[in-house]
Amino acid sequence: MAALSLFLDVPLTREVNWLLDAYQEDPSPDKVYLDHRDCQTEMGKAWVCPTVRQTLLQIASDPTLDHEYLPVLGFPEFTRAATELALGRESRAVIENRAGGVHTVGGTGAVRIGAEFLRHWYNTSSPKQRLFSSSCCHWPCLPRWTESHCVLCSLLCPQRKRLFPFFDIPAQGLASGDLDRDAWALRHFVAQGFELFCAQSFSKTFGLYDERVGNLIVVARDNETLVRIRSQLQKQVMGMWATPASLGARVITTVLNNPALLNKWKQSLRMLAEKIMLIREKLKEKLRILGTPGFWDHLTAQSGTRSFTGLLSSQVAFLEKHKHIYLLGSGQVSVCSINSHNLDYVAQSINEAVSSTEGRAQGLSWAEME
Amino acid sequence: KIKLKCRALPPPPPIDGQNLGTYRTDEGQPWVLPVVKKVEQKIANDASLNHEYLPILGLPEFRANASRIVLGEDSRAIKENRVGGVQCLGGTGGLRIGAEFLRRWYNGTNNTATPVYISSPSWENHNSVFVNAGFKDIRAYRYWDAAKRGLDLEGLLEDMESAPEFSIFVLHACAHNPTGTDPTLEQWKQIAAVMKRRFLFPFFDSAYQGFASGCLDRDAWAVRYFVSEGFELFCAQSFSKNFGLYNERVGNLSVVGKDADNVQRVLSQMEKIVRTIWSNPPSQGARIVATTLTCPQLFAEWKDNVKTMADRVLLMRSELRARLQALGTPGTWNHITEQIGMFSFTGLNPKQVEYMIKEKHIYLMASGRINMCGLTTKNLDYVASSIHEAVTKFQ
């Protein structure tokens, strides 16, 4: 056998987890991590929607359920309910049967198969331009698009002719607390007659991060086109994960199709969205009281689980080095990583970072962001 | 004289021998393993469990134990800390992650021209996985000898001898799909010797460990042999069949390297690949498997459940063969019991298959592949007599 490994030249990469690794290796008792992917509760645990546990118990005790393979494109009741949640039951695309979903492994899975499809099949004759847009809870967080932004954008797309809208809706309901309001942009584009893709995730809105529930919504010109697109997506899925995982989708379908559970879920979403907004307000207020240089209105003008604080990379480096606070170099934070235990420390630290580093204080006014 | 009027018999219910690789009981029903039901209840009632994202590479206790199950308790490779696992979406996911990695980092960088050899025939999806991962040169290696209804070892070894060095070979660890024909232990040794000499990369697909013979160790013999011969290799494991957990997509890609450092670097790159496909794997199935494998009582119960499934299939094989021989059906039928696992290449030709489907409502694949789980004690006689008819009518 060869003495040297076949993998000798494979480089080590720490790209994926480097920030979390750095945080975990930090021995400081004051350390704070501000880049959680999940929504944290006050206790520092991932939030789970209360109806989820109840539904999981119900599913575990249901003797009629087995573990047979799902269809390749996934659990049909799930894709139907999920697609209608995003597009609205009265959506023309839904009624005309030209909108359909593919049950995927999380939002990531939806983006991936959508991207692979476009790479193979989308418009080979012209320069490829895609418009990638978040419908709500923009990641990382620019101010939420107003309705006028969306209208302007939808007018530009056909003019440029080669712009394909690929929406990502990772947290419908967590931006404004209202499911329909958060889907406005997506629904506007559909109403304007666009063909589009939309990657949908239920990780954050159900707190079911670990069961990987996603849906790729396809809106096509007509049913025949939809059928053809789905047939190609099916081929792709077969070579990637064959069929999706069942449990998470079962939970979500149960909730979406049961009026009582659906109401409970909507309420819990509203409460979570309000809590997120409250954290934003408190942080902004603390910074104001401390007299932190700059303007901090953007903290509350933005919505959803993430925030672009506007901190410079030098200020981020200061926070890591001197205050053991870990966030991405872009200044992006997970709002739910801030809680009543660490709010004061985080606010004071930001104040110090902004006051003591070189360069313009980077709190931006809403006008500047626009 | 009393005339007896006989009512016309209703047509027999269709017999599903096409079933796409799932187990059926003797009543023709899906079977949720009793140990799985038990563990599911345990998990649902465990208030201490949260639903945070699993690590990108998956549930650690699942990965470690899944690799241990295929490589063995006494595996030197595990003791030497040169084994890694990546939790994947079923066996398919394991194959895809492995393929994506090999395309990027094996035999050069982004070498899409490395030949990938897949057995002829093989599971239809093997091809798609490697094509979609970017490989441009997918070839077949000889495997099934239709004339002798067995392994074409000579052809297989010839194809390995003539394969370019560093070619990737997809090997079925046991219960070859679709032929049910596995190399013997001696034949595996010959295969390993050629692969070693020609620097060919073994990528095992292990979807039936325990399910094939009823014995976990026996079904992992080939993989363990290659490891003991010093190979670096991948093994995509599926727990769909041996746990009956088809829809929770439980798989593990085991990586065996020369040393810990190599494995660590490989896993770091696989993590990057996983991040852009499904980001983190789903938890439920992996948790069920990990809980079962780490508790001696549950583990014993699981082995028992697996043996139940394997024994039923083995019984159907021996009963079918016995009936065909008793009927004097033309041809030889020992391949029915020499083959192993869920599938059998009956050797029926397309005309005979058509007859079986159209006239006898017994559904099998055009290749003559039948899923043995479609057979039950109630339909054995009917299936045997139908095969007899098909073979005698259409030579």
GROMACS .gro file of N, CA and C in nm, chain B residues 166-293:
model
  384
  536PHE      N    1  -0.576   0.521  -1.001
  536PHE     CA    2  -0.651   0.619  -0.920
  536PHE      C    3  -0.797   0.632  -0.961
  537SER      N    4  -0.844   0.546  -1.051
  537SER     CA    5  -0.988   0.545  -1.080
  537SER      C    6  -1.064   0.512  -0.952
  538ILE      N    7  -1.188   0.561  -0.948
  538ILE     CA    8  -1.275   0.536  -0.832
  538ILE      C    9  -1.366   0.419  -0.866
  539PHE      N   10  -1.377   0.323  -0.776
  539PHE     CA   11  -1.466   0.210  -0.797
  539PHE      C   12  -1.575   0.208  -0.691
  540VAL      N   13  -1.701   0.210  -0.735
  540VAL     CA   14  -1.814   0.201  -0.642
  540VAL      C   15  -1.842   0.054  -0.619
  541LEU      N   16  -1.824   0.010  -0.494
  541LEU     CA   17  -1.840  -0.131  -0.459
  541LEU      C   18  -1.959  -0.148  -0.365
  542HIS      N   19  -2.039  -0.251  -0.389
  542HIS     CA   20  -2.151  -0.278  -0.298
  542HIS      C   21  -2.098  -0.364  -0.184
  543ALA      N   22  -2.107  -0.315  -0.063
  543ALA     CA   23  -2.049  -0.386   0.052
  543ALA      C   24  -2.111  -0.525   0.071
  544CYS      N   25  -2.240  -0.534   0.050
  544CYS     CA   26  -2.307  -0.664   0.056
  544CYS      C   27  -2.443  -0.649  -0.010
  545ALA      N   28  -2.505  -0.763  -0.043
  545ALA     CA   29  -2.639  -0.761  -0.102
  545ALA      C   30  -2.646  -0.668  -0.223
  546HIS      N   31  -2.563  -0.699  -0.321
  546HIS     CA   32  -2.555  -0.616  -0.441
  546HIS      C   33  -2.695  -0.586  -0.498
  547ASN      N   34  -2.715  -0.460  -0.523
  547ASN     CA   35  -2.840  -0.415  -0.584
  547ASN      C   36  -2.815  -0.386  -0.732
  548PRO      N   37  -2.877  -0.452  -0.830
  548PRO     CA   38  -2.997  -0.534  -0.817
  548PRO      C   39  -2.978  -0.685  -0.821
  549THR      N   40  -2.852  -0.733  -0.833
  549THR     CA   41  -2.838  -0.876  -0.863
  549THR      C   42  -2.845  -0.967  -0.741
  550GLY      N   43  -2.822  -0.911  -0.622
  550GLY     CA   44  -2.817  -0.996  -0.502
  550GLY      C   45  -2.695  -1.086  -0.501
  551THR      N   46  -2.605  -1.065  -0.593
  551THR     CA   47  -2.488  -1.152  -0.607
  551THR      C   48  -2.365  -1.082  -0.551
  552ASP      N   49  -2.307  -1.138  -0.447
  552ASP     CA   50  -2.187  -1.080  -0.386
  552ASP      C   51  -2.066  -1.167  -0.415
  553PRO      N   52  -1.947  -1.106  -0.423
  553PRO     CA   53  -1.826  -1.187  -0.431
  553PRO      C   54  -1.813  -1.271  -0.303
  554THR      N   55  -1.750  -1.388  -0.315
  554THR     CA   56  -1.719  -1.467  -0.196
  554THR      C   57  -1.602  -1.400  -0.127
  555LEU      N   58  -1.570  -1.449  -0.009
  555LEU     CA   59  -1.458  -1.391   0.066
  555LEU      C   60  -1.330  -1.399  -0.014
  556GLU      N   61  -1.306  -1.514  -0.078
  556GLU     CA   62  -1.185  -1.531  -0.161
  556GLU      C   63  -1.185  -1.435  -0.279
  557GLN      N   64  -1.301  -1.416  -0.337
  557GLN     CA   65  -1.311  -1.326  -0.453
  557GLN      C   66  -1.286  -1.181  -0.411
  558TRP      N   67  -1.335  -1.143  -0.292
  558TRP     CA   68  -1.306  -1.009  -0.241
  558TRP      C   69  -1.156  -0.989  -0.225
  559LYS      N   70  -1.090  -1.093  -0.178
  559LYS     CA   71  -0.944  -1.082  -0.159
  559LYS      C   72  -0.875  -1.057  -0.292
  560GLN      N   73  -0.922  -1.126  -0.394
  560GLN     CA   74  -0.863  -1.105  -0.527
  560GLN      C   75  -0.887  -0.962  -0.576
  561ILE      N   76  -1.011  -0.915  -0.553
  561ILE     CA   77  -1.047  -0.779  -0.595
  561ILE      C   78  -0.958  -0.677  -0.523
  562ALA      N   79  -0.943  -0.697  -0.392
  562ALA     CA   80  -0.861  -0.603  -0.313
  562ALA      C   81  -0.717  -0.602  -0.363
  563ALA      N   82  -0.665  -0.720  -0.398
  563ALA     CA   83  -0.525  -0.728  -0.443
  563ALA      C   84  -0.505  -0.646  -0.570
  564VAL      N   85  -0.597  -0.660  -0.664
  564VAL     CA   86  -0.585  -0.584  -0.789
  564VAL      C   87  -0.598  -0.435  -0.762
  565MET      N   88  -0.694  -0.399  -0.678
  565MET     CA   89  -0.717  -0.256  -0.650
  565MET      C   90  -0.594  -0.194  -0.582
  566LYS      N   91  -0.531  -0.273  -0.498
  566LYS     CA   92  -0.411  -0.222  -0.429
  566LYS      C   93  -0.300  -0.197  -0.531
  567ARG      N   94  -0.279  -0.294  -0.616
  567ARG     CA   95  -0.172  -0.285  -0.714
  567ARG      C   96  -0.195  -0.171  -0.814
  568ARG      N   97  -0.322  -0.145  -0.847
  568ARG     CA   98  -0.355  -0.045  -0.949
  568ARG      C   99  -0.392   0.092  -0.887
  569PHE      N  100  -0.378   0.103  -0.758
  569PHE     CA  101  -0.409   0.230  -0.689
  569PHE      C  102  -0.552   0.277  -0.717
  570LEU      N  103  -0.644   0.184  -0.710
  570LEU     CA  104  -0.785   0.217  -0.736
  570LEU      C  105  -0.853   0.251  -0.603
  571PHE      N  106  -0.940   0.352  -0.606
  571PHE     CA  107  -1.002   0.400  -0.482
  571PHE      C  108  -1.134   0.329  -0.454
  572PRO      N  109  -1.145   0.263  -0.337
  572PRO     CA  110  -1.270   0.194  -0.305
  572PRO      C  111  -1.371   0.288  -0.241
  573PHE      N  112  -1.489   0.300  -0.304
  573PHE     CA  113  -1.599   0.378  -0.247
  573PHE      C  114  -1.712   0.278  -0.226
  574PHE      N  115  -1.725   0.233  -0.100
  574PHE     CA  116  -1.825   0.132  -0.068
  574PHE      C  117  -1.963   0.196  -0.051
  575ASP      N  118  -2.064   0.120  -0.094
  575ASP     CA  119  -2.202   0.157  -0.068
  575ASP      C  120  -2.258   0.046   0.021
  576SER      N  121  -2.288   0.080   0.147
  576SER     CA  122  -2.335  -0.022   0.241
  576SER      C  123  -2.477   0.011   0.285
  577ALA      N  124  -2.575  -0.044   0.214
  577ALA     CA  125  -2.714  -0.011   0.243
  577ALA      C  126  -2.788  -0.123   0.317
  578TYR      N  127  -2.722  -0.237   0.334
  578TYR     CA  128  -2.796  -0.353   0.386
  578TYR      C  129  -2.726  -0.426   0.500
  579GLN      N  130  -2.641  -0.356   0.575
  579GLN     CA  131  -2.567  -0.425   0.680
  579GLN      C  132  -2.663  -0.485   0.782
  580GLY      N  133  -2.653  -0.616   0.799
  580GLY     CA  134  -2.742  -0.685   0.892
  580GLY      C  135  -2.864  -0.740   0.822
  581PHE      N  136  -2.909  -0.669   0.724
  581PHE     CA  137  -3.031  -0.706   0.654
  581PHE      C  138  -3.005  -0.822   0.559
  582ALA      N  139  -2.879  -0.831   0.511
  582ALA     CA  140  -2.848  -0.933   0.410
  582ALA      C  141  -2.843  -1.073   0.473
  583SER      N  142  -2.748  -1.094   0.563
  583SER     CA  143  -2.731  -1.228   0.620
  583SER      C  144  -2.797  -1.243   0.756
  584GLY      N  145  -2.836  -1.130   0.816
  584GLY     CA  146  -2.887  -1.135   0.953
  584GLY      C  147  -2.775  -1.109   1.053
  585CYS      N  148  -2.651  -1.099   1.004
  585CYS     CA  149  -2.538  -1.080   1.093
  585CYS      C  150  -2.462  -0.954   1.053
  586LEU      N  151  -2.450  -0.859   1.146
  586LEU     CA  152  -2.385  -0.731   1.116
  586LEU      C  153  -2.240  -0.749   1.073
  587ASP      N  154  -2.168  -0.835   1.144
  587ASP     CA  155  -2.025  -0.850   1.116
  587ASP      C  156  -2.003  -0.915   0.980
  588ARG      N  157  -2.082  -1.016   0.953
  588ARG     CA  158  -2.067  -1.086   0.826
  588ARG      C  159  -2.089  -0.991   0.708
  589ASP      N  160  -2.193  -0.907   0.720
  589ASP     CA  161  -2.226  -0.817   0.609
  589ASP      C  162  -2.125  -0.704   0.593
  590ALA      N  163  -2.039  -0.685   0.694
  590ALA     CA  164  -1.939  -0.579   0.685
  590ALA      C  165  -1.800  -0.635   0.653
  591TRP      N  166  -1.793  -0.763   0.625
  591TRP     CA  167  -1.663  -0.829   0.607
  591TRP      C  168  -1.577  -0.761   0.501
  592ALA      N  169  -1.636  -0.731   0.388
  592ALA     CA  170  -1.558  -0.676   0.276
  592ALA      C  171  -1.496  -0.542   0.313
  593VAL      N  172  -1.578  -0.453   0.370
  593VAL     CA  173  -1.527  -0.320   0.409
  593VAL      C  174  -1.411  -0.337   0.509
  594ARG      N  175  -1.433  -0.425   0.608
  594ARG     CA  176  -1.330  -0.442   0.711
  594ARG      C  177  -1.203  -0.502   0.652
  595TYR      N  178  -1.220  -0.591   0.556
  595TYR     CA  179  -1.103  -0.652   0.494
  595TYR      C  180  -1.019  -0.545   0.424
  596PHE      N  181  -1.086  -0.459   0.349
  596PHE     CA  182  -1.013  -0.353   0.278
  596PHE      C  183  -0.940  -0.262   0.376
  597VAL      N  184  -1.007  -0.231   0.487
  597VAL     CA  185  -0.942  -0.145   0.587
  597VAL      C  186  -0.819  -0.215   0.644
  598SER      N  187  -0.832  -0.345   0.670
  598SER     CA  188  -0.719  -0.419   0.728
  598SER      C  189  -0.604  -0.430   0.629
  599GLU      N  190  -0.637  -0.418   0.499
  599GLU     CA  191  -0.532  -0.422   0.397
  599GLU      C  192  -0.468  -0.285   0.376
  600GLY      N  193  -0.507  -0.190   0.457
  600GLY     CA  194  -0.440  -0.060   0.454
  600GLY      C  195  -0.499   0.041   0.358
  601PHE      N  196  -0.613   0.010   0.298
  601PHE     CA  197  -0.673   0.106   0.205
  601PHE      C  198  -0.723   0.230   0.278
  602GLU      N  199  -0.714   0.345   0.210
  602GLU     CA  200  -0.795   0.460   0.247
  602GLU      C  201  -0.922   0.444   0.165
  603LEU      N  202  -1.035   0.468   0.226
  603LEU     CA  203  -1.160   0.444   0.153
  603LEU      C  204  -1.274   0.526   0.209
  604PHE      N  205  -1.383   0.532   0.133
  604PHE     CA  206  -1.509   0.589   0.180
  604PHE      C  207  -1.611   0.476   0.188
  605CYS      N  208  -1.703   0.489   0.283
  605CYS     CA  209  -1.814   0.396   0.288
  605CYS      C  210  -1.942   0.474   0.319
  606ALA      N  211  -2.033   0.478   0.220
  606ALA     CA  212  -2.161   0.546   0.241
  606ALA      C  213  -2.257   0.445   0.303
  607GLN      N  214  -2.295   0.471   0.428
  607GLN     CA  215  -2.383   0.377   0.497
  607GLN      C  216  -2.525   0.430   0.500
  608SER      N  217  -2.619   0.339   0.480
  608SER     CA  218  -2.759   0.376   0.494
  608SER      C  219  -2.820   0.298   0.609
  609PHE      N  220  -2.903   0.365   0.686
  609PHE     CA  221  -2.977   0.296   0.792
  609PHE      C  222  -3.126   0.290   0.757
  610SER      N  223  -3.157   0.316   0.631
  610SER     CA  224  -3.297   0.312   0.587
  610SER      C  225  -3.356   0.173   0.604
  611LYS      N  226  -3.284   0.073   0.555
  611LYS     CA  227  -3.340  -0.063   0.554
  611LYS      C  228  -3.322  -0.134   0.687
  612ASN      N  229  -3.202  -0.128   0.745
  612ASN     CA  230  -3.181  -0.208   0.866
  612ASN      C  231  -3.246  -0.147   0.989
  613PHE      N  232  -3.289  -0.022   0.980
  613PHE     CA  233  -3.370   0.036   1.087
  613PHE      C  234  -3.514   0.060   1.041
  614GLY      N  235  -3.541   0.033   0.914
  614GLY     CA  236  -3.675   0.060   0.861
  614GLY      C  237  -3.709   0.207   0.867
  615LEU      N  238  -3.607   0.292   0.865
  615LEU     CA  239  -3.628   0.436   0.885
  615LEU      C  240  -3.616   0.510   0.752
  616TYR      N  241  -3.677   0.457   0.651
  616TYR     CA  242  -3.661   0.508   0.514
  616TYR      C  243  -3.683   0.658   0.504
  617ASN      N  244  -3.790   0.706   0.569
  617ASN     CA  245  -3.826   0.846   0.544
  617ASN      C  246  -3.759   0.946   0.638
  618GLU      N  247  -3.672   0.898   0.727
  618GLU     CA  248  -3.602   0.996   0.810
  618GLU      C  249  -3.460   1.019   0.762
  619ARG      N  250  -3.420   0.946   0.655
  619ARG     CA  251  -3.297   0.976   0.581
  619ARG      C  252  -3.171   0.972   0.668
  620VAL      N  253  -3.144   0.854   0.717
  620VAL     CA  254  -3.031   0.839   0.808
  620VAL      C  255  -2.915   0.773   0.737
  621GLY      N  256  -2.808   0.846   0.724
  621GLY     CA  257  -2.691   0.790   0.659
  621GLY      C  258  -2.564   0.843   0.722
  622ASN      N  259  -2.454   0.774   0.696
  622ASN     CA  260  -2.323   0.816   0.749
  622ASN      C  261  -2.218   0.789   0.643
  623LEU      N  262  -2.137   0.888   0.614
  623LEU     CA  263  -2.024   0.865   0.525
  623LEU      C  264  -1.902   0.841   0.613
  624SER      N  265  -1.854   0.717   0.616
  624SER     CA  266  -1.733   0.687   0.694
  624SER      C  267  -1.611   0.710   0.606
  625VAL      N  268  -1.513   0.778   0.663
  625VAL     CA  269  -1.389   0.809   0.592
  625VAL      C  270  -1.275   0.741   0.667
  626VAL      N  271  -1.201   0.658   0.597
  626VAL     CA  272  -1.084   0.595   0.659
  626VAL      C  273  -0.960   0.650   0.590
  627GLY      N  274  -0.870   0.709   0.668
  627GLY     CA  275  -0.750   0.770   0.612
  627GLY      C  276  -0.624   0.709   0.670
  628LYS      N  277  -0.512   0.762   0.626
  628LYS     CA  278  -0.382   0.710   0.673
  628LYS      C  279  -0.358   0.746   0.819
  629ASP      N  280  -0.403   0.866   0.857
  629ASP     CA  281  -0.382   0.910   0.995
  629ASP      C  282  -0.484   1.018   1.030
  630ALA      N  283  -0.484   1.058   1.157
  630ALA     CA  284  -0.584   1.152   1.208
  630ALA      C  285  -0.578   1.286   1.136
  631ASP      N  286  -0.457   1.330   1.105
  631ASP     CA  287  -0.443   1.461   1.043
  631ASP      C  288  -0.509   1.464   0.906
  632ASN      N  289  -0.486   1.360   0.828
  632ASN     CA  290  -0.549   1.352   0.697
  632ASN      C  291  -0.701   1.353   0.708
  633VAL      N  292  -0.751   1.273   0.800
  633VAL     CA  293  -0.896   1.264   0.817
  633VAL      C  294  -0.954   1.398   0.860
  634GLN      N  295  -0.883   1.467   0.947
  634GLN     CA  296  -0.932   1.597   0.994
  634GLN      C  297  -0.943   1.696   0.878
  635ARG      N  298  -0.843   1.696   0.792
  635ARG     CA  299  -0.846   1.789   0.678
  635ARG      C  300  -0.958   1.752   0.581
  636VAL      N  301  -0.975   1.623   0.560
  636VAL     CA  302  -1.083   1.578   0.471
  636VAL      C  303  -1.218   1.621   0.527
  637LEU      N  304  -1.239   1.598   0.654
  637LEU     CA  305  -1.367   1.634   0.716
  637LEU      C  306  -1.393   1.784   0.711
  638SER      N  307  -1.286   1.862   0.725
  638SER     CA  308  -1.306   2.008   0.722
  638SER      C  309  -1.357   2.051   0.585
  639GLN      N  310  -1.307   1.988   0.481
  639GLN     CA  311  -1.354   2.020   0.346
  639GLN      C  312  -1.495   1.967   0.323
  640MET      N  313  -1.523   1.853   0.380
  640MET     CA  314  -1.660   1.798   0.365
  640MET      C  315  -1.760   1.888   0.435
  641GLU      N  316  -1.718   1.946   0.545
  641GLU     CA  317  -1.807   2.037   0.619
  641GLU      C  318  -1.844   2.155   0.530
  642LYS      N  319  -1.746   2.205   0.458
  642LYS     CA  320  -1.769   2.317   0.367
  642LYS      C  321  -1.868   2.277   0.257
  643ILE      N  322  -1.855   2.155   0.209
  643ILE     CA  323  -1.944   2.106   0.104
  643ILE      C  324  -2.087   2.092   0.158
  644VAL      N  325  -2.099   2.033   0.275
  644VAL     CA  326  -2.230   2.011   0.336
  644VAL      C  327  -2.303   2.144   0.358
  645ARG      N  328  -2.226   2.245   0.397
  645ARG     CA  329  -2.286   2.376   0.428
  645ARG      C  330  -2.366   2.432   0.310
  646THR      N  331  -2.324   2.400   0.189
  646THR     CA  332  -2.394   2.456   0.073
  646THR      C  333  -2.493   2.358   0.009
  647ILE      N  334  -2.513   2.243   0.070
  647ILE     CA  335  -2.614   2.151   0.016
  647ILE      C  336  -2.734   2.144   0.111
  648TRP      N  337  -2.713   2.099   0.234
  648TRP     CA  338  -2.826   2.097   0.328
  648TRP      C  339  -2.793   2.166   0.459
  649SER      N  340  -2.675   2.220   0.472
  649SER     CA  341  -2.631   2.300   0.586
  649SER      C  342  -2.611   2.216   0.714
  650ASN      N  343  -2.714   2.154   0.763
  650ASN     CA  344  -2.703   2.065   0.879
  650ASN      C  345  -2.799   1.949   0.852
  651PRO      N  346  -2.765   1.830   0.897
  651PRO     CA  347  -2.854   1.717   0.866
  651PRO      C  348  -2.973   1.712   0.963
  652PRO      N  349  -3.078   1.636   0.929
  652PRO     CA  350  -3.194   1.627   1.017
  652PRO      C  351  -3.166   1.535   1.135
  653SER      N  352  -3.228   1.563   1.245
  653SER     CA  353  -3.190   1.501   1.371
  653SER      C  354  -3.257   1.368   1.405
  654GLN      N  355  -3.387   1.359   1.378
  654GLN     CA  356  -3.466   1.249   1.435
  654GLN      C  357  -3.408   1.110   1.409
  655GLY      N  358  -3.385   1.079   1.283
  655GLY     CA  359  -3.336   0.945   1.248
  655GLY      C  360  -3.203   0.914   1.312
  656ALA      N  361  -3.114   1.011   1.311
  656ALA     CA  362  -2.981   0.990   1.368
  656ALA      C  363  -2.989   0.966   1.518
  657ARG      N  364  -3.081   1.038   1.580
  657ARG     CA  365  -3.098   1.022   1.725
  657ARG      C  366  -3.151   0.883   1.759
  658ILE      N  367  -3.246   0.837   1.678
  658ILE     CA  368  -3.300   0.703   1.702
  658ILE      C  369  -3.188   0.600   1.690
  659VAL      N  370  -3.109   0.610   1.586
  659VAL     CA  371  -3.001   0.513   1.564
  659VAL      C  372  -2.897   0.523   1.674
  660ALA      N  373  -2.856   0.643   1.708
  660ALA     CA  374  -2.753   0.661   1.811
  660ALA      C  375  -2.801   0.606   1.946
  661THR      N  376  -2.925   0.637   1.981
  661THR     CA  377  -2.981   0.589   2.108
  661THR      C  378  -2.980   0.437   2.111
  662THR      N  379  -3.017   0.377   1.999
  662THR     CA  380  -3.023   0.231   1.991
  662THR      C  381  -2.884   0.168   2.000
  663LEU      N  382  -2.790   0.224   1.927
  663LEU     CA  383  -2.657   0.163   1.921
  663LEU      C  384  -2.580   0.178   2.051
   0.00000   0.00000   0.00000
